[in-house]
Coordinates of C-alpha atoms in Angstrom, one line a residue:
M1 CA 0.0 0.0 0.0
D2 CA 2.9 2.4 0.9
F3 CA 4.4 1.6 -2.5
K4 CA 1.1 2.5 -4.3
R5 CA 0.6 5.6 -2.2
N6 CA 4.2 6.8 -2.9
H7 CA 3.6 6.1 -6.6
V8 CA 0.4 8.2 -6.7
I9 CA 2.1 11.0 -4.8
S10 CA 5.1 10.9 -7.2
A11 CA 2.6 11.0 -10.2
I12 CA 0.9 14.0 -8.6
F13 CA 4.2 15.8 -8.2
I14 CA 5.1 15.1 -11.8
I15 CA 1.7 16.5 -13.0
L16 CA 2.0 19.5 -10.8
G17 CA 5.6 20.0 -12.1
N18 CA 4.5 19.8 -15.7
L19 CA 1.6 22.3 -15.0
A20 CA 4.0 24.7 -13.4
S21 CA 6.5 24.3 -16.2
Q22 CA 3.7 24.9 -18.8
A23 CA 2.6 28.0 -16.8
T24 CA 6.1 29.3 -16.7
S25 CA 6.5 28.6 -20.5
D26 CA 3.2 30.4 -21.2
A27 CA 4.3 33.4 -19.1
L28 CA 7.6 33.6 -20.8
Y29 CA 5.9 33.4 -24.2
E30 CA 3.5 36.2 -23.2
S31 CA 6.4 38.3 -21.9
S32 CA 8.3 37.7 -25.2
I33 CA 5.4 38.7 -27.3
A34 CA 4.8 41.8 -25.2
E35 CA 8.5 42.8 -25.6
K36 CA 8.2 42.2 -29.3
H37 CA 5.2 44.4 -29.4
E38 CA 7.0 47.2 -27.6
Q39 CA 9.9 46.9 -30.0
W40 CA 7.6 46.9 -33.0
M41 CA 5.8 50.0 -31.6
A42 CA 9.1 51.8 -31.3
K43 CA 10.2 50.9 -34.8
H44 CA 7.0 52.0 -36.4
G45 CA 6.3 55.0 -34.2
R46 CA 3.0 53.6 -33.0
V47 CA 1.4 55.3 -30.0
Y48 CA -2.0 54.3 -28.6
P49 CA -4.4 56.7 -27.0
N50 CA -5.0 54.7 -23.8
A51 CA -4.2 51.4 -22.1
A52 CA -7.4 49.7 -23.3
E53 CA -6.6 50.4 -26.9
K54 CA -3.0 49.2 -26.4
E55 CA -4.3 46.0 -24.9
R56 CA -6.7 45.5 -27.8
R57 CA -4.0 46.1 -30.4
F58 CA -1.6 43.8 -28.5
G59 CA -4.2 41.0 -28.9
I60 CA -4.4 41.6 -32.6
F61 CA -0.6 41.8 -32.9
R62 CA -0.2 38.5 -31.1
K63 CA -2.5 36.7 -33.4
N64 CA -0.7 38.1 -36.5
V65 CA 2.7 37.1 -35.0
E66 CA 1.4 33.6 -34.5
Y67 CA 0.0 33.5 -38.0
V68 CA 3.3 34.7 -39.5
E69 CA 5.4 32.4 -37.5
K70 CA 3.2 29.4 -38.3
F71 CA 3.3 30.2 -42.0
N72 CA 7.0 30.7 -42.2
N73 CA 7.7 27.5 -40.1
E74 CA 5.7 25.4 -42.5
G75 CA 8.3 26.1 -45.2
N76 CA 8.1 24.9 -48.9
K77 CA 6.8 28.3 -50.0
T78 CA 8.3 30.7 -52.5
Y79 CA 7.8 33.6 -50.2
K80 CA 7.9 34.6 -46.5
L81 CA 5.6 36.7 -44.3
N82 CA 6.8 39.4 -42.0
I83 CA 5.8 41.3 -38.9
N84 CA 5.4 44.5 -40.9
S85 CA 3.7 47.9 -40.3
F86 CA 0.3 46.3 -40.5
A87 CA 0.8 43.8 -37.7
D88 CA -1.5 45.4 -35.2
M89 CA -4.5 45.6 -37.7
T90 CA -7.1 43.0 -38.3
N91 CA -7.5 42.0 -41.9
E92 CA -10.9 43.8 -42.1
E93 CA -9.3 47.1 -40.9
F94 CA -6.4 46.7 -43.3
R95 CA -8.8 46.2 -46.3
R96 CA -10.9 49.2 -45.3
H97 CA -7.9 51.6 -44.9
Y98 CA -5.3 50.5 -47.4
T99 CA -7.1 49.3 -50.5
G100 CA -9.5 51.5 -52.6
Y101 CA -9.8 50.3 -56.2
R102 CA -13.3 50.1 -57.6
T103 CA -14.3 48.2 -60.8
P104 CA -16.2 50.5 -63.2
P105 CA -19.6 49.2 -64.3
G106 CA -19.6 47.7 -67.8
L107 CA -15.9 47.3 -67.9
S108 CA -14.8 46.2 -71.4
S109 CA -12.8 43.0 -71.5
T110 CA -11.0 44.0 -74.7
S111 CA -8.9 47.0 -75.8
S112 CA -9.8 49.1 -78.8
N113 CA -6.1 49.8 -79.3
F114 CA -3.0 48.0 -78.0
S115 CA 0.1 49.7 -79.4
Y116 CA 2.5 46.8 -78.5
Q117 CA 0.4 44.0 -80.0
S118 CA 2.9 43.5 -82.9
L119 CA 6.0 43.1 -80.7
A120 CA 7.8 39.8 -81.5
A121 CA 9.2 37.6 -78.8
T122 CA 12.7 38.7 -79.9
D123 CA 11.7 42.3 -79.1
I124 CA 10.9 41.5 -75.5
P125 CA 13.7 41.3 -72.9
T126 CA 13.8 38.2 -70.6
T127 CA 14.1 40.6 -67.6
V128 CA 12.9 44.1 -67.1
D129 CA 13.3 46.4 -64.0
W130 CA 12.4 50.0 -64.8
R131 CA 14.2 51.1 -61.6
E132 CA 17.4 50.4 -63.5
Q133 CA 16.4 53.0 -66.1
Q134 CA 15.6 55.5 -63.3
A135 CA 12.0 55.5 -64.5
V136 CA 10.5 54.8 -61.0
T137 CA 10.2 57.3 -58.2
P138 CA 10.9 56.2 -54.6
I139 CA 8.2 54.2 -52.8
K140 CA 5.4 56.4 -51.5
Y141 CA 2.9 55.9 -48.7
Q142 CA -0.9 56.3 -49.2
S143 CA -1.5 56.1 -45.5
Q144 CA -5.1 55.3 -44.3
C145 CA -6.6 56.7 -47.5
G146 CA -8.0 54.5 -50.3
A147 CA -6.2 56.4 -53.0
C148 CA -4.2 53.5 -54.4
W149 CA -5.7 54.2 -57.8
A150 CA -4.1 57.7 -57.8
F151 CA -0.7 56.3 -56.9
A152 CA -0.8 53.7 -59.6
V153 CA -1.7 56.2 -62.3
A154 CA 0.8 58.8 -61.2
A155 CA 3.5 56.1 -61.2
T156 CA 2.8 55.1 -64.8
V157 CA 2.8 58.8 -65.9
E158 CA 6.1 59.3 -64.1
G159 CA 7.6 56.3 -65.9
L160 CA 6.4 57.4 -69.3
T161 CA 7.6 60.9 -68.8
K162 CA 11.1 59.6 -67.9
I163 CA 11.1 57.4 -71.0
K164 CA 10.0 60.1 -73.3
T165 CA 11.8 63.2 -71.9
G166 CA 14.7 61.8 -69.8
Q167 CA 13.3 63.5 -66.7
L168 CA 12.0 61.6 -63.7
I169 CA 9.5 63.9 -62.0
S170 CA 7.5 62.9 -58.9
L171 CA 3.9 63.7 -59.6
S172 CA 0.9 64.7 -57.4
E173 CA -1.5 62.1 -56.2
Q174 CA -3.2 64.7 -54.1
Q175 CA -4.2 66.5 -57.3
L176 CA -6.0 63.3 -58.4
V177 CA -7.6 62.9 -55.0
D178 CA -8.9 66.5 -54.9
C179 CA -9.6 67.3 -58.5
N180 CA -10.7 64.1 -60.2
H181 CA -14.3 64.4 -59.3
Q182 CA -15.4 61.2 -61.1
N183 CA -13.6 59.3 -58.4
T184 CA -14.1 59.6 -54.7
G185 CA -10.7 60.4 -53.3
C186 CA -9.8 58.4 -50.2
K187 CA -13.0 56.4 -50.6
G188 CA -11.7 54.8 -53.8
G189 CA -11.6 55.2 -57.5
Y190 CA -11.3 53.8 -61.0
L191 CA -8.0 53.8 -63.0
E192 CA -9.9 54.7 -66.2
Y193 CA -11.4 57.9 -64.7
A194 CA -8.0 59.0 -63.3
Y195 CA -6.4 58.6 -66.7
S196 CA -9.2 60.4 -68.4
Y197 CA -8.8 63.3 -65.9
V198 CA -5.1 63.6 -66.6
V199 CA -5.8 63.7 -70.4
Q200 CA -8.6 66.3 -70.1
N201 CA -6.8 68.5 -67.5
G202 CA -3.7 68.6 -69.7
G203 CA -1.4 66.9 -67.2
L204 CA -0.4 66.6 -63.5
A205 CA 1.5 68.9 -61.2
R206 CA 4.7 68.0 -59.4
E207 CA 4.4 66.4 -56.0
E208 CA 6.2 69.3 -54.4
T209 CA 3.7 71.7 -56.0
Y210 CA 0.6 69.9 -54.8
P211 CA 1.9 67.6 -51.9
Y212 CA 0.1 64.6 -50.6
Q213 CA -2.1 65.1 -47.5
A214 CA -3.5 61.5 -47.1
T215 CA -7.0 62.9 -46.8
D216 CA -9.8 64.4 -48.9
M217 CA -9.2 68.2 -48.8
G218 CA -12.7 68.9 -50.0
T219 CA -11.8 71.3 -52.8
C220 CA -9.4 71.3 -55.8
D221 CA -6.7 73.9 -55.8
T222 CA -7.1 75.0 -59.3
N223 CA -4.0 77.2 -59.3
K224 CA -1.8 74.2 -58.5
E225 CA -3.9 71.9 -60.8
S226 CA -2.9 74.1 -63.8
E227 CA 0.9 73.8 -63.1
H228 CA 1.5 70.9 -65.4
A229 CA 4.8 69.0 -65.0
A230 CA 3.9 66.0 -67.2
R231 CA 1.3 65.4 -69.9
I232 CA -0.3 62.4 -71.6
T233 CA -2.5 62.3 -74.7
N234 CA -4.5 59.1 -73.9
Y235 CA -4.4 55.7 -72.3
E236 CA -4.7 52.1 -73.5
R237 CA -5.8 48.8 -72.0
V238 CA -3.7 45.7 -72.4
P239 CA -6.0 42.9 -73.8
S240 CA -7.7 41.4 -70.7
R241 CA -6.5 38.1 -69.3
S242 CA -3.3 37.8 -71.2
E243 CA 0.0 37.8 -69.3
N244 CA 1.9 37.5 -72.6
D245 CA 0.4 40.9 -73.8
L246 CA 1.0 42.4 -70.3
Q247 CA 4.7 41.4 -70.7
K248 CA 4.9 43.2 -74.0
A249 CA 3.5 46.4 -72.4
V250 CA 5.7 46.2 -69.3
A251 CA 8.8 45.7 -71.5
M252 CA 8.0 49.1 -73.0
Q253 CA 6.8 51.1 -69.9
P254 CA 5.4 50.7 -66.4
V255 CA 1.8 49.5 -66.3
S256 CA -1.0 50.0 -63.7
V257 CA -2.9 46.9 -62.7
T258 CA -5.6 46.0 -60.3
I259 CA -5.3 43.1 -57.9
S260 CA -6.9 41.2 -55.0
A261 CA -5.0 42.4 -52.0
Y262 CA -7.4 41.5 -49.2
G263 CA -5.9 38.3 -48.0
Q264 CA -3.9 38.1 -44.7
E265 CA -0.9 36.7 -46.6
F266 CA -0.9 39.8 -48.9
Q267 CA -1.2 42.0 -45.8
M268 CA 1.8 40.4 -44.1
Y269 CA 3.9 39.7 -47.2
G270 CA 7.6 40.1 -46.5
S271 CA 9.8 38.7 -49.3
G272 CA 10.1 36.3 -52.1
V273 CA 7.8 35.5 -55.0
F274 CA 4.2 35.7 -53.7
S275 CA 2.0 32.8 -54.8
G276 CA -0.7 32.7 -52.1
N277 CA -4.4 32.4 -52.1
C278 CA -5.8 35.8 -53.1
G279 CA -8.8 35.3 -55.4
T280 CA -9.8 37.7 -58.2
E281 CA -12.0 40.2 -56.3
Q282 CA -10.0 43.3 -57.3
D283 CA -9.7 45.9 -54.5
H284 CA -6.3 47.5 -54.9
A285 CA -4.2 49.2 -57.6
V286 CA -0.5 48.9 -58.1
T287 CA 2.1 49.4 -60.8
V288 CA 4.0 46.7 -62.6
I289 CA 7.5 48.0 -63.1
G290 CA 9.2 44.8 -64.4
Y291 CA 9.4 41.1 -64.5
G292 CA 12.0 38.3 -64.3
T293 CA 12.8 34.8 -63.1
I294 CA 14.4 33.6 -59.9
E295 CA 17.2 31.0 -59.8
D296 CA 14.9 28.0 -59.5
G297 CA 13.0 29.1 -62.6
T298 CA 10.0 30.7 -61.0
P299 CA 8.8 33.7 -63.1
Y300 CA 7.6 36.8 -61.4
W301 CA 6.2 40.3 -61.9
L302 CA 7.8 43.2 -60.1
I303 CA 5.3 45.4 -58.4
K304 CA 5.6 48.9 -57.0
N305 CA 3.1 49.4 -54.1
S306 CA 2.0 52.5 -52.2
W307 CA 2.2 51.1 -48.6
G308 CA 5.6 52.6 -47.7
Q309 CA 9.0 51.0 -47.5
R310 CA 8.2 48.8 -44.4
W311 CA 6.0 46.5 -46.3
G312 CA 7.3 43.8 -48.6
E313 CA 10.7 44.1 -50.2
S314 CA 11.3 47.7 -49.2
G315 CA 7.8 48.6 -50.6
Y316 CA 8.0 46.3 -53.6
M317 CA 6.6 42.8 -54.3
R318 CA 7.5 40.0 -56.6
I319 CA 4.4 38.0 -57.5
R320 CA 4.0 34.8 -59.5
R321 CA 3.9 35.2 -63.3
N322 CA 2.5 32.9 -65.9
I323 CA 0.2 30.9 -63.7
N324 CA -2.4 28.4 -65.1
A325 CA -5.2 31.0 -65.1
P326 CA -5.8 33.7 -67.7
E327 CA -6.6 36.3 -65.1
G328 CA -3.1 36.1 -63.6
M329 CA -2.1 35.8 -59.9
C330 CA -4.5 37.8 -57.8
G331 CA -6.3 38.9 -61.0
L332 CA -3.5 41.3 -62.1
A333 CA -4.0 40.5 -65.8
I334 CA -7.7 41.5 -65.8
N335 CA -7.4 45.2 -66.2
P336 CA -3.9 46.5 -67.0
L337 CA -3.8 50.1 -68.3
Y338 CA -1.0 52.4 -69.4
P339 CA -0.7 56.0 -70.6
T340 CA 0.3 57.2 -74.0
A341 CA 2.4 60.3 -74.8

């Protein structure tokens, strides 16, 4: 009986020891996550208005950290996630504040004119990066304003201006937000309407002339609006759902595209060639500034985003090219547009 009693007592002590060890481990993990949150706040300059909001954001941060770590530990992916500047936001908040593309009603699936249709395969480089030609301005930050459409259009006009004139000029997104009345500023917009505005207005002002405010100012500054630094005569659409045709266009100039950016993997993207689940519900606009192939043979598009330098690869993304779907990864081949001089 004494042997049995001692055995039971020993078992109880082992269980209690395991529970204590688990509790200690949980406490250490919680402390580690809390420290990581403090470091993240300092890095990104995040300050919360009160303790309750900080606690709420910490809970969201912890879930995102666990999601990122689990994803990265699984391996066998062409890309990695990162604890980036959106790590204390829910995916719903992220979508509400940082996307903003709208699909126009009755969107045509074909282009009435595509200037690069006749390009032969021998005319198209195997790798393109318009940054190497100084045709891409530094990464910009739209902040919590759904003006991605304005950034994508401005970036293509900047690129075309450099190609045609030799001058790289940073152009005004705020002008598009304030003065392009067919669109709705920070509430979202259509690429087509933005290009049409630039054509009809006679051009865009410099960024320094009409600086970005990350908000709807309510009125258009017509004096600044008239100070044209770059002009276009029209815009064209790449034939829909053709990555081959998109490659022809990108070989010649930066191209604006619309994509599905609402997934959590897109939100927390860190590096590599993105190939995650993202659907085709287009809610964001970006600029394709090149393409290429990594060492293992995986082809990619090079994208300039407008979420600042602390997202992705210093503000850029490489995303899978030539997938077995005509719409392209995340639907980027559905509605590509580019300006003409």
